[in-house]
């Protein structure tokens, strides 16, 4: 039986083992999938000791995982972050399925047309790096990256290599940016219940807000989005399922169906909204 894991911190409430167990039953593939707590200081050691054939990586380790890889996919290179590891010889190949998972959820599950949309991305860490390339590939008009450390926003913009569409900004510039069609929260701050101050002028009547977190971690941002008048306020649960399906496909060569798994997770999170991946 092949063995897989998700690494991150905190990881106790991760839904990834539930998701991959459901995918395994659906496809008839025998596997073991566990959650392993790891931080910056011990991730490499725990990964090496785990004996896994592949792994998912969540906060705060996506950039650490990128640095560990012997080779990386083109989309991981653009992101500078990895959320999926595949054993390759005696090393690791890294990929990033976060962005594709987000775009699939927004376009296929929620019916959004991302073409020519003005998008605000809050945050410039591993989560933001994972989704930014896919948003650009989906045909958005422009991507504004706002981060409390402006240098990190600049670094992500440079990595994306699309100066005509990508505009890094410091957090203090938010009030001057106008309205956005899509607002994406990729910060980790809301995991501790601390929502940075956001001007409501960012929101237009038809704006859509999405938090890459789900459960308790998404409550503060989604409450702000509703209060500001967003037409839709979405959490990251659908993205979690879709990116997991892409990882599963990379490991096993078959992409599972996601709708039933998403429905089961939605019911589970509404019953017990603890923070997870």
Coordinates of C-alpha atoms in Angstrom, one line a residue:
X1 CA 0.0 0.0 0.0
X2 CA 1.4 3.4 -1.0
X3 CA 1.7 6.0 1.7
X4 CA 1.0 9.8 1.4
X5 CA 0.8 12.7 3.8
X6 CA 0.1 16.4 4.2
X7 CA 2.6 18.5 6.1
X8 CA 2.0 21.8 7.8
X9 CA 1.4 23.6 11.0
X10 CA -1.2 23.6 12.5
X11 CA -2.3 20.3 10.8
X12 CA -4.5 18.5 13.4
X13 CA -7.7 19.6 11.8
X14 CA -6.7 19.0 8.2
X15 CA -9.4 17.6 5.9
X16 CA -6.9 16.3 3.4
X17 CA -6.9 12.7 4.8
X18 CA -10.7 12.6 4.6
X19 CA -10.6 13.9 1.0
X20 CA -7.9 11.4 -0.3
X21 CA -9.6 8.5 1.5
X22 CA -12.8 9.4 -0.4
X23 CA -10.9 9.6 -3.7
X24 CA -9.2 6.3 -3.0
X25 CA -12.6 4.6 -2.4
X26 CA -14.0 6.1 -5.5
X27 CA -11.2 5.0 -7.7
X28 CA -10.4 1.7 -6.1
X29 CA -6.8 2.7 -5.3
X30 CA -5.3 1.3 -2.0
X31 CA -3.4 4.0 -0.1
X32 CA -2.7 5.4 3.3
X33 CA -2.8 9.2 3.8
X34 CA -1.9 10.9 7.1
X35 CA -1.4 14.4 8.5
X36 CA 2.1 15.2 9.9
X37 CA 2.8 18.3 11.9
X38 CA 6.0 20.1 10.7
X39 CA 7.4 23.6 10.8
X40 CA 10.2 25.4 9.1
X41 CA 12.8 23.9 11.4
X42 CA 11.9 20.2 11.0
X43 CA 10.0 19.8 7.7
X44 CA 12.9 18.4 5.7
X45 CA 13.8 15.9 8.4
X46 CA 10.2 14.8 8.9
X47 CA 9.6 14.5 5.1
X48 CA 12.7 12.3 4.8
X49 CA 11.7 10.1 7.7
X50 CA 8.1 9.7 6.6
X51 CA 8.7 7.2 3.8
X52 CA 5.9 8.7 1.7
X53 CA 5.5 8.2 -2.0
X54 CA 4.0 11.7 -2.3
X55 CA 2.9 14.6 -0.2
X56 CA 0.8 17.7 0.0
X57 CA 2.2 20.8 1.7
X58 CA 0.2 23.5 3.4
X59 CA 1.0 26.6 5.4
X60 CA 3.7 27.7 6.3
X61 CA 5.8 25.3 4.2
X62 CA 5.1 25.9 0.5
X63 CA 8.2 27.9 -0.2
X64 CA 10.3 25.5 2.0
X65 CA 9.0 22.6 -0.2
X66 CA 10.0 24.5 -3.4
X67 CA 13.5 24.8 -2.0
X68 CA 13.8 21.1 -1.3
X69 CA 12.8 19.9 -4.8
X70 CA 15.3 18.5 -7.3
X71 CA 12.9 19.5 -10.1
X72 CA 9.7 21.5 -10.4
X73 CA 6.9 22.0 -12.8
X74 CA 6.6 25.2 -14.8
X75 CA 3.7 26.4 -12.7
X76 CA 5.6 25.7 -9.5
X77 CA 8.5 27.7 -10.9
X78 CA 6.3 30.7 -11.7
X79 CA 4.8 30.5 -8.2
X80 CA 8.1 29.9 -6.3
X81 CA 6.0 27.6 -4.1
X82 CA 5.0 23.9 -4.0
X83 CA 2.0 22.2 -2.6
X84 CA 2.4 18.8 -4.2
X85 CA 5.5 16.5 -3.9
X86 CA 6.2 13.4 -6.1
X87 CA 9.0 11.0 -5.4
X88 CA 11.4 11.2 -8.4
X89 CA 14.4 8.8 -8.0
X90 CA 16.0 9.6 -4.7
X91 CA 14.7 13.2 -4.7
X92 CA 11.4 15.2 -5.1
X93 CA 9.6 16.8 -7.9
X94 CA 7.4 19.7 -7.0
X95 CA 4.2 21.0 -8.5
X96 CA 1.6 23.5 -7.5
X97 CA -2.1 22.6 -7.9
X98 CA -3.5 25.5 -5.8
X99 CA -4.2 27.9 -8.6
X100 CA -5.8 25.4 -10.9
X101 CA -7.9 24.3 -7.9
X102 CA -9.1 27.8 -7.3
X103 CA -9.9 28.6 -10.9
X104 CA -11.8 25.3 -11.3
X105 CA -13.9 26.0 -8.2
X106 CA -14.7 29.6 -9.2
X107 CA -15.5 28.9 -12.9
X108 CA -17.0 25.4 -12.8
X109 CA -18.6 25.2 -9.4
X110 CA -19.7 28.9 -9.0
X111 CA -20.0 29.8 -12.7
X112 CA -17.7 32.9 -12.6
X113 CA -16.2 34.3 -15.8
X114 CA -12.7 35.5 -14.8
X115 CA -11.9 37.0 -18.2
X116 CA -11.0 40.7 -18.1
X117 CA -11.7 41.0 -14.4
X118 CA -9.9 43.4 -12.1
X119 CA -8.5 41.3 -9.2
X120 CA -7.1 42.2 -5.8
X121 CA -4.8 39.5 -4.2
X122 CA -4.3 40.1 -0.4
X123 CA -1.0 38.6 0.7
X124 CA 2.2 37.6 -1.0
X125 CA 3.2 34.4 0.8
X126 CA 3.0 30.7 -0.3
X127 CA -0.8 30.7 -0.7
X128 CA -0.8 33.9 -2.9
X129 CA 2.1 32.6 -4.9
X130 CA 0.2 29.4 -5.7
X131 CA -2.9 31.0 -7.1
X132 CA -1.5 34.1 -8.8
X133 CA -0.2 32.4 -12.0
X134 CA -3.5 30.5 -12.6
X135 CA -5.5 33.7 -12.2
X136 CA -3.4 35.4 -14.9
X137 CA -3.7 32.3 -17.1
X138 CA -7.5 32.5 -16.7
X139 CA -7.4 35.8 -18.6
X140 CA -8.0 38.4 -15.9
X141 CA -7.4 42.0 -16.9
X142 CA -5.2 43.0 -14.0
X143 CA -3.8 41.7 -10.7
X144 CA -3.1 44.0 -7.8
X145 CA -1.0 42.3 -5.0
X146 CA -1.3 44.0 -1.6
X147 CA 1.0 43.0 1.2
X148 CA 1.9 44.5 4.6
X149 CA 5.5 44.0 3.6
X150 CA 5.6 45.8 0.3
X151 CA 8.9 44.1 -0.7
X152 CA 7.2 40.7 -0.7
X153 CA 4.5 42.0 -3.1
X154 CA 7.3 43.4 -5.3
X155 CA 9.1 40.0 -5.3
X156 CA 6.0 38.1 -6.3
X157 CA 5.2 40.6 -9.1
X158 CA 8.8 40.2 -10.4
X159 CA 8.4 36.4 -10.3
X160 CA 5.2 36.5 -12.3
X161 CA 6.9 38.4 -15.1
X162 CA 3.8 40.3 -16.4
X163 CA 4.4 43.9 -15.6
X164 CA 1.6 45.1 -17.8
X165 CA -1.0 43.3 -15.7
X166 CA 0.6 42.8 -12.3
X167 CA 0.8 45.7 -9.9
X168 CA 2.4 45.3 -6.4
X169 CA 1.2 47.6 -3.6
X170 CA 1.8 48.2 0.1
X171 CA -1.2 47.7 2.4
X172 CA -1.4 51.4 3.0
X173 CA -2.2 52.0 -0.6
X174 CA -5.5 50.0 -0.5
X175 CA -7.7 53.0 -0.1
X176 CA -6.4 54.5 -3.4
X177 CA -7.0 51.4 -5.6
X178 CA -10.7 51.7 -6.5
X179 CA -13.1 48.8 -6.9
X180 CA -12.4 45.2 -7.8
X181 CA -14.4 42.5 -9.5
X182 CA -12.7 39.7 -7.4
X183 CA -11.0 40.0 -4.0
X184 CA -8.9 37.1 -2.9
X185 CA -7.7 36.8 0.7
X186 CA -4.5 34.7 0.7
X187 CA -3.2 36.0 4.1
X188 CA -2.6 33.8 7.1
X189 CA -3.6 36.6 9.5
X190 CA -7.3 35.5 9.7
X191 CA -6.2 32.1 11.0
X192 CA -5.6 33.8 14.3
X193 CA -8.8 35.9 14.0
X194 CA -7.0 39.1 13.1
X195 CA -8.4 40.7 10.0
X196 CA -6.2 43.6 8.7
X197 CA -8.1 46.8 8.1
X198 CA -9.7 46.8 4.7
X199 CA -11.5 49.8 3.1
X200 CA -15.0 49.0 1.9
X201 CA -14.4 51.2 -1.1
X202 CA -12.6 48.1 -2.7
X203 CA -16.0 46.5 -3.2
X204 CA -18.4 47.1 -6.1
X205 CA -22.1 45.9 -6.2
X206 CA -21.1 42.8 -8.3
X207 CA -17.8 42.0 -6.6
X208 CA -17.0 38.5 -5.5
X209 CA -14.8 37.8 -2.5
X210 CA -13.1 34.5 -1.8
X211 CA -11.0 33.5 1.2
X212 CA -8.5 30.7 0.5
X213 CA -9.2 29.5 4.1
X214 CA -12.4 27.8 5.2
X215 CA -14.2 27.2 8.4
X216 CA -13.4 29.4 11.4
X217 CA -10.4 30.9 9.6
X218 CA -12.6 32.4 6.9
X219 CA -15.3 33.9 9.1
X220 CA -13.7 37.4 9.6
X221 CA -12.9 38.1 6.0
X222 CA -16.2 36.8 4.7
X223 CA -18.1 38.8 7.3
X224 CA -16.3 41.9 6.1
X225 CA -17.1 41.1 2.4
X226 CA -20.8 40.7 3.2
X227 CA -20.8 43.9 5.2
X228 CA -19.1 45.7 2.4
X229 CA -21.7 44.6 -0.1
X230 CA -20.1 41.8 -2.1
X231 CA -22.5 39.9 -4.4
X232 CA -20.9 36.6 -3.3
X233 CA -18.6 35.7 -0.4
X234 CA -16.9 32.3 -0.9
X235 CA -14.6 30.3 1.3
X236 CA -11.7 28.0 0.1
X237 CA -13.4 24.6 0.7
X238 CA -14.0 24.1 -3.0
X239 CA -10.5 25.1 -3.9
X240 CA -9.2 22.6 -1.3
X241 CA -11.1 19.7 -2.9
X242 CA -10.2 20.7 -6.5
X243 CA -6.4 21.1 -5.7
X244 CA -6.5 17.7 -4.0
X245 CA -8.1 16.1 -7.0
X246 CA -5.2 17.5 -9.1
X247 CA -2.6 16.2 -6.7
X248 CA -4.4 12.8 -6.7
X249 CA -4.2 12.8 -10.5
X250 CA -0.5 13.6 -10.5
X251 CA 0.2 10.6 -8.2
X252 CA -2.2 8.0 -9.6
X253 CA -3.0 9.0 -13.2
X254 CA -6.7 9.4 -12.7
X255 CA -8.7 12.5 -11.7
X256 CA -11.5 11.7 -9.2
X257 CA -15.0 13.3 -9.3
X258 CA -15.2 16.1 -6.7
X259 CA -18.9 17.1 -6.3
X260 CA -19.9 14.4 -3.8
X261 CA -16.7 14.9 -1.8
X262 CA -17.3 18.6 -1.7
X263 CA -20.9 18.1 -0.5
X264 CA -19.7 15.8 2.2
X265 CA -17.0 18.3 3.3
X266 CA -19.5 21.2 3.3
X267 CA -21.8 19.3 5.7
X268 CA -18.8 18.4 7.9
X269 CA -17.4 21.9 8.1
X270 CA -20.8 23.5 8.8
X271 CA -21.2 21.0 11.7
X272 CA -17.6 21.5 13.1
X273 CA -16.0 24.6 11.5
X274 CA -12.5 24.1 12.8
X275 CA -9.6 25.5 10.8
X276 CA -7.8 23.0 8.6
X277 CA -5.5 23.2 5.5

